[in-house]
């Protein structure tokens, strides 16, 4: 069987458990050398342990692959830079960045504290930005030296960020930001041979099994639609050289279903040719809304 990532070098953040673990294992099966990043924090982001990352590295080596551990806090700018350097110094380069790390502190909006907001935004949004920023700088330098790589970035958004989710204001805001970051990065980095896409995975993980217990129940038999491993083959292909014509996309994965998300688009419009008067706006806007597509419902409504 051909391996679509033979000889390529990947970083997977948050790869000690759940979806990230499955990504790391699948990328290794497909021939990639993997930097397995995980801080080993609890579900709410507190504490640290190197055990989860070491276990994944051991599993990859047992299957005959190559992997090293990394315990960086991905939202720390300098630690993220060191993680990229580790990949280059250990394996001779970097081709793939899978941004996956994150945690939740779910609250209804009126109960969310400033500390909870800052912590979740930091790990998801800055935790995507910092590794991407340093990887992009490396790829730009490589391109300028005539060594342009077929580089791939796969970010992790969520249905909560695309459609919204009750009780997850902070998480939804962070994941929406990741989707927008993906679009801009794709536009900026294409000149250096870099594609940037995002997935919106659906899976049974520490973050979802308590929030959506009925949806995340174990499959009684047959195909388990909530298995985290369902998402990883899509990530592996997006990380391949073959996927060079796909960028700036957000792809939702649920069981055996792949869905290309269609985000904000210009809809119905009316140009009055001058500044609007406040009393004119109501009728015009209601007419436009009547012909616009209905928004999808927020999860949990």
CSV table of C-alpha atoms in Angstrom, one decimal, residues 20-249:
chain,number,residue,atom,x,y,z
A,20,UNK,CA,-4.6,14.8,18.0
A,21,UNK,CA,-3.4,11.4,19.0
A,22,UNK,CA,-5.2,9.8,16.1
A,23,UNK,CA,-3.7,12.4,13.7
A,24,UNK,CA,-0.2,11.7,14.9
A,25,UNK,CA,-0.7,7.9,14.5
A,26,UNK,CA,-2.2,8.2,11.1
A,27,UNK,CA,0.4,10.6,9.8
A,28,UNK,CA,3.1,8.1,11.0
A,29,UNK,CA,1.3,5.2,9.3
A,30,UNK,CA,1.4,7.3,6.1
A,31,UNK,CA,5.2,7.7,6.3
A,32,UNK,CA,5.6,11.0,8.1
A,33,UNK,CA,8.1,11.7,10.8
A,34,UNK,CA,6.2,13.3,13.6
A,35,UNK,CA,6.9,15.8,16.4
A,36,UNK,CA,4.3,14.8,19.0
A,37,UNK,CA,3.4,17.9,20.9
A,38,UNK,CA,1.3,17.8,24.1
A,39,UNK,CA,1.5,19.8,27.3
A,40,UNK,CA,-0.4,17.0,29.1
A,41,UNK,CA,-2.9,19.4,30.7
A,42,UNK,CA,-6.2,18.5,32.2
A,43,UNK,CA,-9.5,19.0,30.3
A,44,UNK,CA,-9.7,22.6,31.5
A,45,UNK,CA,-6.0,23.4,30.7
A,46,UNK,CA,-4.5,23.1,34.1
A,47,UNK,CA,-1.4,21.0,35.1
A,48,UNK,CA,1.1,19.3,32.8
A,49,UNK,CA,2.4,15.8,32.1
A,50,UNK,CA,4.7,14.4,29.5
A,51,UNK,CA,3.2,10.9,29.7
A,52,UNK,CA,0.5,11.3,27.0
A,53,UNK,CA,3.0,12.5,24.3
A,54,UNK,CA,5.6,9.8,25.3
A,55,UNK,CA,2.9,7.1,24.9
A,56,UNK,CA,2.1,8.2,21.4
A,57,UNK,CA,5.7,8.4,20.4
A,58,UNK,CA,6.2,4.8,21.8
A,59,UNK,CA,3.2,3.6,19.7
A,60,UNK,CA,4.6,5.2,16.5
A,61,UNK,CA,8.1,3.7,17.1
A,62,UNK,CA,6.5,0.3,17.8
A,63,UNK,CA,4.9,0.4,14.3
A,64,UNK,CA,8.3,1.2,12.8
A,65,UNK,CA,7.9,5.0,12.5
A,66,UNK,CA,9.9,8.0,13.6
A,67,UNK,CA,8.7,10.4,16.3
A,68,UNK,CA,9.9,12.6,19.1
A,69,UNK,CA,8.1,14.3,22.0
A,70,UNK,CA,7.6,18.0,22.5
A,71,UNK,CA,6.1,19.5,25.6
A,72,UNK,CA,5.7,23.1,24.5
A,73,UNK,CA,2.9,25.4,25.5
A,74,UNK,CA,1.8,26.2,22.0
A,75,UNK,CA,0.5,29.6,23.0
A,76,UNK,CA,3.9,30.7,24.3
A,77,UNK,CA,5.6,32.5,21.3
A,78,UNK,CA,9.1,31.4,22.1
A,79,UNK,CA,8.2,27.8,22.9
A,80,UNK,CA,6.3,27.5,19.6
A,81,UNK,CA,9.4,28.8,17.8
A,82,UNK,CA,11.5,26.2,19.6
A,83,UNK,CA,9.1,23.5,18.6
A,84,UNK,CA,9.5,24.4,14.9
A,85,UNK,CA,13.3,24.4,15.4
A,86,UNK,CA,13.1,20.9,17.0
A,87,UNK,CA,11.4,19.5,13.9
A,88,UNK,CA,14.0,21.1,11.6
A,89,UNK,CA,17.0,20.1,13.7
A,90,UNK,CA,15.7,16.5,14.4
A,91,UNK,CA,14.3,15.5,11.0
A,92,UNK,CA,16.0,18.0,8.6
A,93,UNK,CA,12.9,20.1,7.8
A,94,UNK,CA,9.2,20.7,8.3
A,95,UNK,CA,6.5,20.0,5.8
A,96,UNK,CA,3.3,19.7,7.8
A,97,UNK,CA,1.8,21.6,10.8
A,98,UNK,CA,-1.4,20.2,12.3
A,99,UNK,CA,-2.8,22.7,14.9
A,100,UNK,CA,-5.0,20.8,17.2
A,101,UNK,CA,-4.3,21.7,20.8
A,102,UNK,CA,-7.1,23.1,22.9
A,103,UNK,CA,-9.3,22.8,26.0
A,104,UNK,CA,-12.7,24.0,27.1
A,105,UNK,CA,-14.2,25.8,30.1
A,106,UNK,CA,-17.8,25.9,29.0
A,107,UNK,CA,-20.1,28.5,30.6
A,108,UNK,CA,-23.2,30.4,29.6
A,109,UNK,CA,-22.2,34.0,28.5
A,110,UNK,CA,-23.5,35.6,31.7
A,111,UNK,CA,-21.4,33.2,33.9
A,112,UNK,CA,-18.1,33.4,32.0
A,113,UNK,CA,-15.3,34.9,33.9
A,114,UNK,CA,-12.5,37.0,32.4
A,115,UNK,CA,-10.0,34.4,33.3
A,116,UNK,CA,-11.9,31.7,31.5
A,117,UNK,CA,-12.3,33.8,28.4
A,118,UNK,CA,-8.6,34.7,28.4
A,119,UNK,CA,-7.5,31.1,28.9
A,120,UNK,CA,-9.6,29.5,26.2
A,121,UNK,CA,-8.9,32.3,23.6
A,122,UNK,CA,-5.2,32.0,24.4
A,123,UNK,CA,-4.8,28.2,23.9
A,124,UNK,CA,-7.0,28.0,20.8
A,125,UNK,CA,-6.4,31.2,19.0
A,126,UNK,CA,-2.9,32.2,20.0
A,127,UNK,CA,-2.1,28.5,20.2
A,128,UNK,CA,-2.8,28.3,16.4
A,129,UNK,CA,-1.2,31.6,15.6
A,130,UNK,CA,2.2,31.1,17.3
A,131,UNK,CA,3.1,27.7,15.7
A,132,UNK,CA,1.8,28.9,12.3
A,133,UNK,CA,3.7,32.2,12.5
A,134,UNK,CA,7.0,30.4,13.1
A,135,UNK,CA,6.4,27.6,10.6
A,136,UNK,CA,5.4,30.2,8.0
A,137,UNK,CA,8.7,32.2,8.6
A,138,UNK,CA,10.6,29.0,8.1
A,139,UNK,CA,8.8,28.2,4.8
A,140,UNK,CA,9.2,31.7,3.6
A,141,UNK,CA,13.0,31.5,4.2
A,142,UNK,CA,13.2,28.2,2.5
A,143,UNK,CA,11.3,29.6,-0.6
A,144,UNK,CA,13.6,32.6,-0.7
A,145,UNK,CA,16.6,30.3,-0.7
A,146,UNK,CA,15.2,28.3,-3.7
A,147,UNK,CA,14.1,25.4,-1.5
A,148,UNK,CA,10.4,25.9,-1.6
A,149,UNK,CA,8.6,23.0,0.2
A,150,UNK,CA,5.2,21.6,-0.5
A,151,UNK,CA,4.1,22.8,3.0
A,152,UNK,CA,0.7,22.0,4.5
A,153,UNK,CA,-1.2,23.5,7.4
A,154,UNK,CA,-4.3,21.9,8.8
A,155,UNK,CA,-6.0,24.0,11.5
A,156,UNK,CA,-8.8,22.8,13.8
A,157,UNK,CA,-12.0,24.8,13.9
A,158,UNK,CA,-15.4,23.4,15.1
A,159,UNK,CA,-19.1,23.4,14.3
A,160,UNK,CA,-19.3,25.6,17.4
A,161,UNK,CA,-17.2,28.2,15.6
A,162,UNK,CA,-19.1,27.9,12.3
A,163,UNK,CA,-22.7,27.7,13.6
A,164,UNK,CA,-22.3,28.6,17.3
A,165,UNK,CA,-23.0,26.5,20.3
A,166,UNK,CA,-25.1,27.3,23.4
A,167,UNK,CA,-23.0,27.5,26.6
A,168,UNK,CA,-19.7,27.8,24.6
A,169,UNK,CA,-19.4,31.5,23.8
A,170,UNK,CA,-15.7,31.6,24.4
A,171,UNK,CA,-14.9,28.3,22.6
A,172,UNK,CA,-17.1,29.3,19.7
A,173,UNK,CA,-15.5,32.7,19.3
A,174,UNK,CA,-12.0,31.1,19.3
A,175,UNK,CA,-13.0,28.5,16.7
A,176,UNK,CA,-14.6,31.1,14.5
A,177,UNK,CA,-11.4,33.1,14.7
A,178,UNK,CA,-9.4,30.0,13.6
A,179,UNK,CA,-11.6,29.6,10.5
A,180,UNK,CA,-11.0,33.3,9.5
A,181,UNK,CA,-7.2,32.9,10.3
A,182,UNK,CA,-7.2,29.9,7.9
A,183,UNK,CA,-8.6,32.0,5.1
A,184,UNK,CA,-6.2,34.8,5.5
A,185,UNK,CA,-3.1,32.6,6.0
A,186,UNK,CA,-4.1,30.7,2.9
A,187,UNK,CA,-4.1,33.9,0.9
A,188,UNK,CA,-0.8,35.1,2.3
A,189,UNK,CA,1.2,31.9,2.2
A,190,UNK,CA,0.3,30.5,-1.2
A,191,UNK,CA,3.3,32.3,-2.8
A,192,UNK,CA,5.6,30.2,-0.6
A,193,UNK,CA,4.1,26.8,-1.6
A,194,UNK,CA,2.0,26.6,1.6
A,195,UNK,CA,-1.6,25.5,1.7
A,196,UNK,CA,-3.7,26.3,4.7
A,197,UNK,CA,-7.0,24.5,5.4
A,198,UNK,CA,-9.1,23.7,8.5
A,199,UNK,CA,-11.2,20.8,9.7
A,200,UNK,CA,-14.3,20.9,11.9
A,201,UNK,CA,-14.1,17.4,13.4
A,202,UNK,CA,-16.9,15.6,15.2
A,203,UNK,CA,-15.7,13.0,17.7
A,204,UNK,CA,-16.0,11.5,21.1
A,205,UNK,CA,-13.3,13.2,23.2
A,206,UNK,CA,-12.7,14.6,26.6
A,207,UNK,CA,-14.1,17.9,25.4
A,208,UNK,CA,-17.3,16.5,23.9
A,209,UNK,CA,-18.4,13.5,25.9
A,210,UNK,CA,-19.7,15.6,28.8
A,211,UNK,CA,-21.0,18.5,26.7
A,212,UNK,CA,-23.0,16.2,24.4
A,213,UNK,CA,-23.4,12.9,26.2
A,214,UNK,CA,-26.3,11.5,24.1
A,215,UNK,CA,-24.6,12.3,20.8
A,216,UNK,CA,-21.2,10.9,22.0
A,217,UNK,CA,-22.4,7.6,23.3
A,218,UNK,CA,-20.4,4.5,22.3
A,219,UNK,CA,-21.6,2.7,19.3
A,220,UNK,CA,-23.4,-0.5,20.2
A,221,UNK,CA,-22.1,-2.2,17.1
A,222,UNK,CA,-20.8,-1.6,13.6
A,223,UNK,CA,-19.3,1.7,12.5
A,224,UNK,CA,-18.6,4.1,15.3
A,225,UNK,CA,-19.4,7.6,13.9
A,226,UNK,CA,-17.9,9.3,17.0
A,227,UNK,CA,-14.5,7.5,16.8
A,228,UNK,CA,-11.8,10.3,16.8
A,229,UNK,CA,-9.8,8.3,14.2
A,230,UNK,CA,-12.5,9.0,11.6
A,231,UNK,CA,-11.0,12.5,11.1
A,232,UNK,CA,-7.4,11.6,10.6
A,233,UNK,CA,-7.4,10.2,7.1
A,234,UNK,CA,-8.8,13.5,5.8
A,235,UNK,CA,-6.0,15.3,7.6
A,236,UNK,CA,-3.4,13.0,6.2
A,237,UNK,CA,-4.5,13.6,2.7
A,238,UNK,CA,-4.7,17.3,3.1
A,239,UNK,CA,-1.1,17.1,4.4
A,240,UNK,CA,0.1,15.3,1.2
A,241,UNK,CA,1.8,16.8,-1.8
A,242,UNK,CA,-1.2,15.7,-3.9
A,243,UNK,CA,-3.4,18.3,-2.0
A,244,UNK,CA,-1.6,21.3,-3.3
A,245,UNK,CA,-4.6,22.7,-5.2
A,246,UNK,CA,-6.8,22.9,-2.1
A,247,UNK,CA,-6.4,25.8,0.2
A,248,UNK,CA,-8.5,28.2,2.3
A,249,UNK,CA,-11.2,25.6,2.9
